Short mmCIF file of C-alpha atoms and ligand atoms in Angstrom, two decimals:
data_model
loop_
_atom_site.label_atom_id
_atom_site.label_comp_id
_atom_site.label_asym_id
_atom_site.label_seq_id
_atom_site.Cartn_x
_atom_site.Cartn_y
_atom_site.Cartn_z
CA UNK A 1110 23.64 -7.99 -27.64
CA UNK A 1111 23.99 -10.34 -24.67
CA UNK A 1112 21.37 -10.28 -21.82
CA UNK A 1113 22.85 -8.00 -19.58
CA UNK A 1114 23.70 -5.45 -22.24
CA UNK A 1115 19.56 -5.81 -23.76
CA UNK A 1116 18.81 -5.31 -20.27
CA UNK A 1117 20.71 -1.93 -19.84
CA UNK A 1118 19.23 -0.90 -23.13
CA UNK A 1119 15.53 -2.20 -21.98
CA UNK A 1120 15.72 0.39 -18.99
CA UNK A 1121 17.71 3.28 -21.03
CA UNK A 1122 14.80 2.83 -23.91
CA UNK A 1123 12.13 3.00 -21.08
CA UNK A 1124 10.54 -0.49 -23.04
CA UNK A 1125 9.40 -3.04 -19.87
CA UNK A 1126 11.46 -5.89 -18.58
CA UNK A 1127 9.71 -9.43 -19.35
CA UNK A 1128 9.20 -12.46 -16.83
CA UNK A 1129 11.47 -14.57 -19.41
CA UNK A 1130 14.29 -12.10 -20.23
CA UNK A 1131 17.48 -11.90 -18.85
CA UNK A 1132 18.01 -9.36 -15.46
CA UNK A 1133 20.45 -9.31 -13.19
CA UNK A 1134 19.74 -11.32 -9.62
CA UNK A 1135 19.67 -7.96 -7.51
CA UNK A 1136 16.93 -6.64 -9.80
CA UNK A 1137 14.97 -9.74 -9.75
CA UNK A 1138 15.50 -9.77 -5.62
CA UNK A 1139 14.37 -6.33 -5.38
CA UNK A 1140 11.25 -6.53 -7.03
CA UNK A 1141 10.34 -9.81 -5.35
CA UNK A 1142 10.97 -8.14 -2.15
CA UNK A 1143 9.00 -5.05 -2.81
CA UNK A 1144 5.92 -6.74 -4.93
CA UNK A 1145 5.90 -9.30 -1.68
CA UNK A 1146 5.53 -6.57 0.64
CA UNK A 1147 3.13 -4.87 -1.57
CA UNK A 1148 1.25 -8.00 -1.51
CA UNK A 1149 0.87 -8.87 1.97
CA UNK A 1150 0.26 -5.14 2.89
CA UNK A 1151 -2.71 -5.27 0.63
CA UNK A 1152 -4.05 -8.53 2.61
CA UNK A 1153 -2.77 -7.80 6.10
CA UNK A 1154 -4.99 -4.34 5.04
CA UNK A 1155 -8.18 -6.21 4.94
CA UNK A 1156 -8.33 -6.04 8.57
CA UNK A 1157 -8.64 -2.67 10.02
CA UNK A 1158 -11.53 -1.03 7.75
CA UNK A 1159 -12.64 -5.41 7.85
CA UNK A 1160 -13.44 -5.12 11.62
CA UNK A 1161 -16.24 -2.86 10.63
CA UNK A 1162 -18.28 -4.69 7.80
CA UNK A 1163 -20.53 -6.09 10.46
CA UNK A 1164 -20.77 -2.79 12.31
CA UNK A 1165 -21.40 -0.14 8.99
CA UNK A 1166 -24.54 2.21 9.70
CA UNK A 1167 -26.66 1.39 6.37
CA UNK A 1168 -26.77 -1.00 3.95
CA UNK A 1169 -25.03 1.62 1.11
CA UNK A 1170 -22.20 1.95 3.24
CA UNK A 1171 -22.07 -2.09 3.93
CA UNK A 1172 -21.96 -2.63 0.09
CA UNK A 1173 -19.50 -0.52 -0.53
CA UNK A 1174 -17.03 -1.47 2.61
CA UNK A 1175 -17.60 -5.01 1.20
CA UNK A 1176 -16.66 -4.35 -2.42
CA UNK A 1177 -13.64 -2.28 -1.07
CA UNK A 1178 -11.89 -4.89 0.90
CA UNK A 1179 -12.79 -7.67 -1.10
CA UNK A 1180 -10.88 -5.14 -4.29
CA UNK A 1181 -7.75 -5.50 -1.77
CA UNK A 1182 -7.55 -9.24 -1.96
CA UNK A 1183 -7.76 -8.92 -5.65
CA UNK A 1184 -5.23 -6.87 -5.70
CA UNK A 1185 -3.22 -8.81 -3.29
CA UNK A 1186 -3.83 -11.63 -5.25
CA UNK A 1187 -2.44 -9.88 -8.68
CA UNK A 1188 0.48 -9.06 -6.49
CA UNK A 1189 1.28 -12.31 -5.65
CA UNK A 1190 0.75 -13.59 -8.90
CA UNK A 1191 3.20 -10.55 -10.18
CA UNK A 1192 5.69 -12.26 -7.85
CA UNK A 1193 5.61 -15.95 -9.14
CA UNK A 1194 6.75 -14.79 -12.41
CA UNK A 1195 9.81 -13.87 -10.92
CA UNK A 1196 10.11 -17.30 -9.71
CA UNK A 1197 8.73 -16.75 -6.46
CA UNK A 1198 6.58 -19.37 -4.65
CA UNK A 1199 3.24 -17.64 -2.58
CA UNK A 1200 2.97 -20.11 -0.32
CA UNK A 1201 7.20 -19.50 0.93
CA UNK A 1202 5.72 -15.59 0.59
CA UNK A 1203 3.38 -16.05 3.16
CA UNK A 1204 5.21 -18.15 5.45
CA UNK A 1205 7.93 -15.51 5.45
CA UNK A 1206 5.29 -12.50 6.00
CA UNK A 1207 4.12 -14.79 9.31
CA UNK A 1208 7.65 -15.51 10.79
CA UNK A 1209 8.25 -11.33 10.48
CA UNK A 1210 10.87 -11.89 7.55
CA UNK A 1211 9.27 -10.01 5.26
CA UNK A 1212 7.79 -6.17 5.50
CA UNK A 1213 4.13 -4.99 5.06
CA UNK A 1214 2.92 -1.58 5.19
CA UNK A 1215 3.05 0.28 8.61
CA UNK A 1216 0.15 2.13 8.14
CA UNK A 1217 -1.77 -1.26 8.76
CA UNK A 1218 -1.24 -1.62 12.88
CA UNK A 1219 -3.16 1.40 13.53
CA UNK A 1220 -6.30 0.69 14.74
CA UNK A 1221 -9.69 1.69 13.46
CA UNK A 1222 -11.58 3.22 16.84
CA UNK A 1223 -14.89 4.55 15.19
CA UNK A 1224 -16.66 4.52 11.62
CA UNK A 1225 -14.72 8.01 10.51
CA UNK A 1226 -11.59 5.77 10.75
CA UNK A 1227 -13.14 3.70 7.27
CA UNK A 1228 -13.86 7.59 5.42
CA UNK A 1229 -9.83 8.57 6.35
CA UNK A 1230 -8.43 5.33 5.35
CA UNK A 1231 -9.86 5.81 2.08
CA UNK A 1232 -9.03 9.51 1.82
CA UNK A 1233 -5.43 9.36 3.69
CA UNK A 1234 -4.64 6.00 2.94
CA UNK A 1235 -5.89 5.21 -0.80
CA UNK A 1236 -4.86 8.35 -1.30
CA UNK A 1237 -1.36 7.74 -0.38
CA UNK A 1238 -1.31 4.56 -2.05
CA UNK A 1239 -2.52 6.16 -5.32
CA UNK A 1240 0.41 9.13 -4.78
CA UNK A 1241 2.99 6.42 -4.36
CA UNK A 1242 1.35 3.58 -7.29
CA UNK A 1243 0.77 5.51 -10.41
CA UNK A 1244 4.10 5.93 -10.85
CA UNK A 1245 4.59 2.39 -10.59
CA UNK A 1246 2.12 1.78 -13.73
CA UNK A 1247 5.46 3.17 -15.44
CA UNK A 1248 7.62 0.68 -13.53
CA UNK A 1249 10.31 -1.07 -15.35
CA UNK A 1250 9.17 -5.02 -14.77
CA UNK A 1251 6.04 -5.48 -16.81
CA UNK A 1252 3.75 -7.23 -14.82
CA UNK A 1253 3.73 -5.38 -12.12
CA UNK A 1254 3.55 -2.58 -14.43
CA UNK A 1255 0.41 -4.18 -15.46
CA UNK A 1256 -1.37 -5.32 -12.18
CA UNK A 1257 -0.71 -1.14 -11.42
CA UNK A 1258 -3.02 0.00 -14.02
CA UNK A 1259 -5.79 -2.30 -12.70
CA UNK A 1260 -4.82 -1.55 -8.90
CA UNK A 1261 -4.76 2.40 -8.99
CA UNK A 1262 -8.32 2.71 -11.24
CA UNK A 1263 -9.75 0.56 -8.22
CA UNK A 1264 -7.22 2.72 -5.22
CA UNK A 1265 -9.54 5.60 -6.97
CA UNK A 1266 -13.04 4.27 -5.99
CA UNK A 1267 -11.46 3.61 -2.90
CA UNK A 1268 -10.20 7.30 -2.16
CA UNK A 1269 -13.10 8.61 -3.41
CA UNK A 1270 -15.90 6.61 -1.25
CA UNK A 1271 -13.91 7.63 1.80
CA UNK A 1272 -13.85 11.22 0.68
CA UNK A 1273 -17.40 11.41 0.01
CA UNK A 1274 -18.24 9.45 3.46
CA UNK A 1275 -16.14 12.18 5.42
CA UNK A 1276 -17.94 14.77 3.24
CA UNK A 1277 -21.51 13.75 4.77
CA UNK A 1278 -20.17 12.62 8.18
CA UNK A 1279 -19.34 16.69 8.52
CA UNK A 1280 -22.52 17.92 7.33
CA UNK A 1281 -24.03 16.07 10.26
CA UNK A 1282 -24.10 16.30 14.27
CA UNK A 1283 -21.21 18.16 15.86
CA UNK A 1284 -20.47 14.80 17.58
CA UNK A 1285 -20.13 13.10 13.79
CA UNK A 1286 -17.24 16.39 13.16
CA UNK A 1287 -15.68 15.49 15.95
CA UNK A 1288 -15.31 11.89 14.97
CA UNK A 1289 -13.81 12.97 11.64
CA UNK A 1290 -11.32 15.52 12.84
CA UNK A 1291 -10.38 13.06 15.68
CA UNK A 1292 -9.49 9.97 13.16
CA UNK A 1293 -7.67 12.91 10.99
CA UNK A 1294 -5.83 13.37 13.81
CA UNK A 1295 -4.18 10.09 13.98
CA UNK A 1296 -3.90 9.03 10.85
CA UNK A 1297 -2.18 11.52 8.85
CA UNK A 1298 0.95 11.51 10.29
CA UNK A 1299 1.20 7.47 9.78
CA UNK A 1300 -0.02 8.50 6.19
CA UNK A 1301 2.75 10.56 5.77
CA UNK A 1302 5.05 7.47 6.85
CA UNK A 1303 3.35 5.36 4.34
CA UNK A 1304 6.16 6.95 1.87
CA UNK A 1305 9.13 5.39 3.66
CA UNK A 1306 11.99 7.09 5.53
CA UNK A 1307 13.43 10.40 4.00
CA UNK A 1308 15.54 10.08 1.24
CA UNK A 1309 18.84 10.45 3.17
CA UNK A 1310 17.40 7.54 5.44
CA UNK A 1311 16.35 5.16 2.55
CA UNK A 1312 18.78 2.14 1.36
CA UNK A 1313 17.42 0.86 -1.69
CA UNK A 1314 15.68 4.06 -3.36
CA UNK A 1315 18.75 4.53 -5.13
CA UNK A 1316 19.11 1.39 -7.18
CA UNK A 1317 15.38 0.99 -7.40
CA UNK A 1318 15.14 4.27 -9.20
CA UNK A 1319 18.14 3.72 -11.41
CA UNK A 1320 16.07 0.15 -12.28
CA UNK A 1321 13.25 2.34 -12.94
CA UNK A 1322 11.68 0.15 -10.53
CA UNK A 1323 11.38 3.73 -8.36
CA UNK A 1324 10.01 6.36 -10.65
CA UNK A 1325 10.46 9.23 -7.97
CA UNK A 1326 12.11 9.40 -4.32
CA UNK A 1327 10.24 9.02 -1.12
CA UNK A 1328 10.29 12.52 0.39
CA UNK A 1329 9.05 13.58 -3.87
CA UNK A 1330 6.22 11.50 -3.21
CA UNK A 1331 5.75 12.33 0.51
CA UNK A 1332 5.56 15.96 -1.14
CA UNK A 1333 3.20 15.39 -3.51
CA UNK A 1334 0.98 13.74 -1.37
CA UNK A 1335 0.95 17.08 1.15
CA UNK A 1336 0.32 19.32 -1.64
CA UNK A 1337 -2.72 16.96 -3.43
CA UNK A 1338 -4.33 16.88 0.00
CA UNK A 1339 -3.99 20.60 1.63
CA UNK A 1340 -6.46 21.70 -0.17
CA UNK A 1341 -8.91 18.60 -0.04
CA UNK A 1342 -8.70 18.86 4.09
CA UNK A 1343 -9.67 22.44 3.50
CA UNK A 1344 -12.74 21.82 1.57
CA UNK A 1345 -13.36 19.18 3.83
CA UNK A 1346 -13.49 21.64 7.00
CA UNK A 1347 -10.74 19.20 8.84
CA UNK A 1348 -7.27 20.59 10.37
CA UNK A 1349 -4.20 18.69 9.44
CA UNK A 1350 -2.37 18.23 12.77
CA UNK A 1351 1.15 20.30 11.67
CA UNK A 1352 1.66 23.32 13.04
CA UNK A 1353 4.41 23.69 10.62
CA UNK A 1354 1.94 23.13 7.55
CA UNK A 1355 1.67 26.40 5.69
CA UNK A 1356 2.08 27.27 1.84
CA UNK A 1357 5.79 28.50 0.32
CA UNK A 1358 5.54 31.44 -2.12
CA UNK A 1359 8.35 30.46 -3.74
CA UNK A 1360 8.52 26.82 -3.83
CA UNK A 1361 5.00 26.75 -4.80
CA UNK A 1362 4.74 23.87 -2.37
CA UNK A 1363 3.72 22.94 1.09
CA UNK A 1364 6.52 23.27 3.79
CA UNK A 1365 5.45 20.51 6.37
CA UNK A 1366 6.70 19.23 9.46
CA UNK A 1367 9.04 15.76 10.33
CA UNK A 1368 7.32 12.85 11.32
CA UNK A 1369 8.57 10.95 14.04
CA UNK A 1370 11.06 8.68 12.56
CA UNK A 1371 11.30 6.79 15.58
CA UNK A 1372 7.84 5.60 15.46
CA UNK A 1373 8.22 4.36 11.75
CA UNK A 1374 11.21 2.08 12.96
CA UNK A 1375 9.33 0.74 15.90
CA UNK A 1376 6.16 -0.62 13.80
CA UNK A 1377 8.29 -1.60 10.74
CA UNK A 1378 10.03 -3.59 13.57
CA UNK A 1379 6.93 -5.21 14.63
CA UNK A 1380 6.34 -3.26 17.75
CA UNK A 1381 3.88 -1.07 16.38
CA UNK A 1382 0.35 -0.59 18.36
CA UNK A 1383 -1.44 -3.52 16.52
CA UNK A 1384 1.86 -5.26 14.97
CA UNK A 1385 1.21 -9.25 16.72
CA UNK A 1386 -2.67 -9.11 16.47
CA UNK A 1387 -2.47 -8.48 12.66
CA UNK A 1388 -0.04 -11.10 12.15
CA UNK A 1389 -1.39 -14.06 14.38
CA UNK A 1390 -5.13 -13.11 12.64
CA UNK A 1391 -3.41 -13.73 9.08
CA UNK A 1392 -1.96 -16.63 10.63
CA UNK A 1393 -5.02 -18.26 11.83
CA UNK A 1394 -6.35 -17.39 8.52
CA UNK A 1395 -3.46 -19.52 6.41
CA UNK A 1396 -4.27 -22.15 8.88
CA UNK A 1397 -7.82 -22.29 8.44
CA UNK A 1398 -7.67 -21.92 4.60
CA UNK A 1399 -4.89 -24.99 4.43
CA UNK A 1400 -7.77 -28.13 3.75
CA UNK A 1401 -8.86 -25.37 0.83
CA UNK A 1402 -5.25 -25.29 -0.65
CA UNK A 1403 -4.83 -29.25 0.10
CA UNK A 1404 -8.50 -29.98 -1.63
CA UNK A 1405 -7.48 -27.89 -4.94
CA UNK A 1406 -3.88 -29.16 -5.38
CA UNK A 1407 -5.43 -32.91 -4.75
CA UNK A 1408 -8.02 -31.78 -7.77
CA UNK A 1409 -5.45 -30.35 -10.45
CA UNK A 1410 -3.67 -33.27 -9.64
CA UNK A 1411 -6.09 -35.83 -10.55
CA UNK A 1412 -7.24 -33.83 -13.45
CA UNK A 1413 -3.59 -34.34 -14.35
CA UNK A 1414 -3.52 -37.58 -14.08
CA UNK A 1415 -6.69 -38.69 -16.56
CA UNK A 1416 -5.02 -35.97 -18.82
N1 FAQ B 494 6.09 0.28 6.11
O1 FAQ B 494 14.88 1.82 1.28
P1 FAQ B 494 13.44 2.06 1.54
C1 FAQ B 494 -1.90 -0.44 0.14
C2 FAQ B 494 10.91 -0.56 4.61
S1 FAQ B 494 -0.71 0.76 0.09
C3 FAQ B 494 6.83 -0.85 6.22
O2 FAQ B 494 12.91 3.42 1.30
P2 FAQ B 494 11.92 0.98 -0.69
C4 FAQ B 494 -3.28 -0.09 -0.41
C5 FAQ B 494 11.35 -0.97 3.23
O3 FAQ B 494 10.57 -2.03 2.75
C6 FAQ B 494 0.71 0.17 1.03
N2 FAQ B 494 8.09 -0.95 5.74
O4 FAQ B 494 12.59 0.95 0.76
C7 FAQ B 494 -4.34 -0.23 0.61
C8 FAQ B 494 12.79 -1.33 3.47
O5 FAQ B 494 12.88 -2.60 4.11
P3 FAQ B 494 13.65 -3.89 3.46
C9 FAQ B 494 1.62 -0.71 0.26
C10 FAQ B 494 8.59 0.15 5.13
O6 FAQ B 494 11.36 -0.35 -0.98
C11 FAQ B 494 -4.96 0.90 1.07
C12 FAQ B 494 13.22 -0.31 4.51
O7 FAQ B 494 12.03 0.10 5.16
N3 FAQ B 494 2.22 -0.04 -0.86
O8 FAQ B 494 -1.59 -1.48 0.57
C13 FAQ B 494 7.86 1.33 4.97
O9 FAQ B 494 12.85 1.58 -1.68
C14 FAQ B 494 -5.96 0.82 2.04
C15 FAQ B 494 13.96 0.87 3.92
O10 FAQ B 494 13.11 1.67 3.06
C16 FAQ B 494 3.40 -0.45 -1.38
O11 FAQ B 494 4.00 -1.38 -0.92
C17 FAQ B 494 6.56 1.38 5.50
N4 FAQ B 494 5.80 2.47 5.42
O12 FAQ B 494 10.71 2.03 -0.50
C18 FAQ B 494 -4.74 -1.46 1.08
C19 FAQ B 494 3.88 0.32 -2.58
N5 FAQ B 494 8.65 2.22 4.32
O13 FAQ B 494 12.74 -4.42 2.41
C20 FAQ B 494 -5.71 -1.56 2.07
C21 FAQ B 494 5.09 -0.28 -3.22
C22 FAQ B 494 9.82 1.62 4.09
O14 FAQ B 494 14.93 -3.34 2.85
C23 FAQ B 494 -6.34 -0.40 2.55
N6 FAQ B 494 6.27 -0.11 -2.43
N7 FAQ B 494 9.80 0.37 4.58
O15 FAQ B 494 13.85 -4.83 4.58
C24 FAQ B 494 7.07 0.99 -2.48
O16 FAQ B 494 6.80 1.95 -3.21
C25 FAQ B 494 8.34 0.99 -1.67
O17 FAQ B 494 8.63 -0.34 -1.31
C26 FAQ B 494 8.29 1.89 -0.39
C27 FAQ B 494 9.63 1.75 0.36
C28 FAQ B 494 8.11 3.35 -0.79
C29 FAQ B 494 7.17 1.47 0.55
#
C-alpha cells in the first residue's frame, strides 16, 4: 500500500494516525489549526477564574483555584507540544494567536464579576469542555489522542470542584444564591456556544468527522451537554435561563432554545466583551517571558556545543 491508501485504511480500521506517517496536507492543516486553538484557549483561559487567586475566601478554595489553572497550562502546554509533531513551531503559534490569526475559545472574554463566576466555570465550562473532549480521546491523530486522556481526567477535578463550590455557596446566605443564579445566568448561554455554530452553520465539521478528527457534530454535542446538565441545575436549586428548556417525551431529550448566533460571530471576531484585554495581557506575558526563552535556548546551545 502507498501512504495515502495506509492512510484511508488507518481511519477505516479506527487504528491512530502517527506523527511520522504519511497524511494528506489538509488533514495535517486541520489538526494544527484546531490543536492550536485548543492550545491557546487553554492559556488565554488562565485569566478569568486567574483574576481571582488573590481574592479566593479561604485557603481550601486558594489551593484548589491554584492547582486548577496551573492544570490549564499543562494542558496547554501538551497541546502545543501535540502541535510540533505536526511540524508546527509554538513560538509562530503564539505570534499568530497575538496578531488575531488564529481562534481561541469564545467562552474566554466573558468576564468573571464575583467568586460564583469560578464554581460555574468549572460546572458550565469544564463541563462543556469534558462533553466536547472525551470524544476526542478517540480522535484519529495519536497524540492528541493521547494528551486527551490526560486532559479530560484533570477537566473532571475541574467540573467537579466548581460543582461542589456552587453546592455550598447555595446552602448559604440568600445573598450567596443570588450570586450563583446570577453567574448561571450569564454563562450558560456562552456555554452553550462553546460547541461551535449549528451544524448547518459549521465549515469544517464535515471533513473533520470523516478524518475522525470529529467524533460527533456540534449541535450532538451541544445536545448532550443540555441533557448531562438539566438535571445537575436541578439538584443544584439554579434556573437555566431558557424559557424554551423543557423535557421531550418522545425524543427522550431536552428541547432547548437558539443561542444568539450573532453574538458567537462578534467575539470569535474579536469584538467580544473582554476580546483586546485578554489578548494584550497574553501579549505582555510573551514579552515578559522572552529573556526566559532567550536564557534556555542560549543553555541547550552550549550544552550542545561541549557535547
Ligand atoms: N470559539 O467549522 P466549525 C478549554 C470557529 S475548552 C471560537 O464548527 P470546528 C478548557 C472554528 O474554529 C475550550 N471559535 O469549526 C478550559 C472555525 O474557525 P476557523 C477549547 C470557534 O473546528 C476550561 C469556525 O468557528 N476546546 O479550553 C468556536 O470543526 C475552563 C467555524 O466552526 C477546544 O478547542 C468558539 N466557541 O469546530 C480551560 C476543543 N466555535 O478555524 C480553562 C477542540 C467555532 O475555520 C478554563 N476543538 N469556532 O477559522 C473543537 O472541538 C472544535 O474546534 C470546535 C469547533 C467544536 C470548537
Amino acid at each position: 500500500m502507498n501512504g495515502e491508501e495506509t492512510f484511508a485504511d488507518t481511519i477505516a480500521r479506527d487504528h491512530r494516525v502517527e506523527p511520522r506517517d504519511w497524511m494528506p496536507d489538509g488533514y495535517r492543516q486541520t489538526l494544527i489549526r484546531q490543536i492550536a486553538q485548543h492550545a491557546h484557549s487553554e492559556i488565554i483561559g488562565m485569566q478569568p477564574e486567574g483574576e481571582w487567586i488573590t481574592r479566593a475566601p479561604t485557603l481550601r478554595r486558594k489551593a484548589i483555584l491554584l492547582a486548577k489553572v496551573q492544570d490549564e497550562a499543562g494542558h496547554g502546554l501538551y497541546l502545543y507540544s501535540a502541535a510540533e509533531t505536526l511540524g508546527a513551531d509554538r513560538g509562530d503559534l503564539t505570534r499568530r494567536l497575538i496578531e488575531g490569526r488564529q481562534k481561541y475559545s469564545s467562552i474566554f472574554n466573558y468576564p468573571t464579576l464575583s467568586f460564583a463566576d469560578v464554581g460555574v466555570i468549572g460546572w458550565l465550562v469544564d463541563g462543556a469542555a469534558i462533553c466536547n473532549q472525551v470524544p476526542l480521546c478517540r480522535s484519529s491523530y495519536g497524540p492528541y489522542a493521547r494528551a486527551m486522556i490526560r486532559i479530560c481526567k484533570e477537566e473532571s477535578f475541574h467540573q467537579r470542584q466548581g460543582y461542589e463550590l456552587l453546592m455550598t455557596m447555595m446552602g448559604g446566605t440568600p445573598e450567596q444564591r443570588d450570586m450563583v443564579q446570577d453567574a448561571v445566568n450569564r454563562w450558560w448561554w456562552p456555554s452553550l456556544m462553546m460547541f461551535g455554530p449549528p451544524d448547518g452553520d459549521s465549515p469544517n465539521s464535515a471533513r473533520s468527522m470523516a478524518w475522525k478528527i470529529k467524533r460527533h457534530s456540534n449541535d450532538e454535542l451541544r445536545q448532550r451537554f443540555v441533557d448531562m446538565t438539566v438535571p445537575q441545575a436541578e439538584a443544584l436549586g439554579v434556573t437555566l435561563p431558557d424559557p424554551q428548556l423543557r423535557w421531550n417525551e418522545e425524543r427522550s431529550r431536552y428541547d432547548f432554545g437558539e443561542p444568539e448566533w450573532s453574538e458567537l460571530k462578534r467575539v470569535i471576531s474579536g469584538d467580544g466583551p473582554l476580546n483586546r484585554q485578554r489578548i494584550e495581557r497574553r501579549r505582555q506575558a510573551d514579552a515578559d517571558g522572552a529573556w526566559v526563552r532567550e536564557a534556555a535556548a542560549a543553555h541547550a546551545e552550549k550544552q550542545r556545543s561541549r557535547r
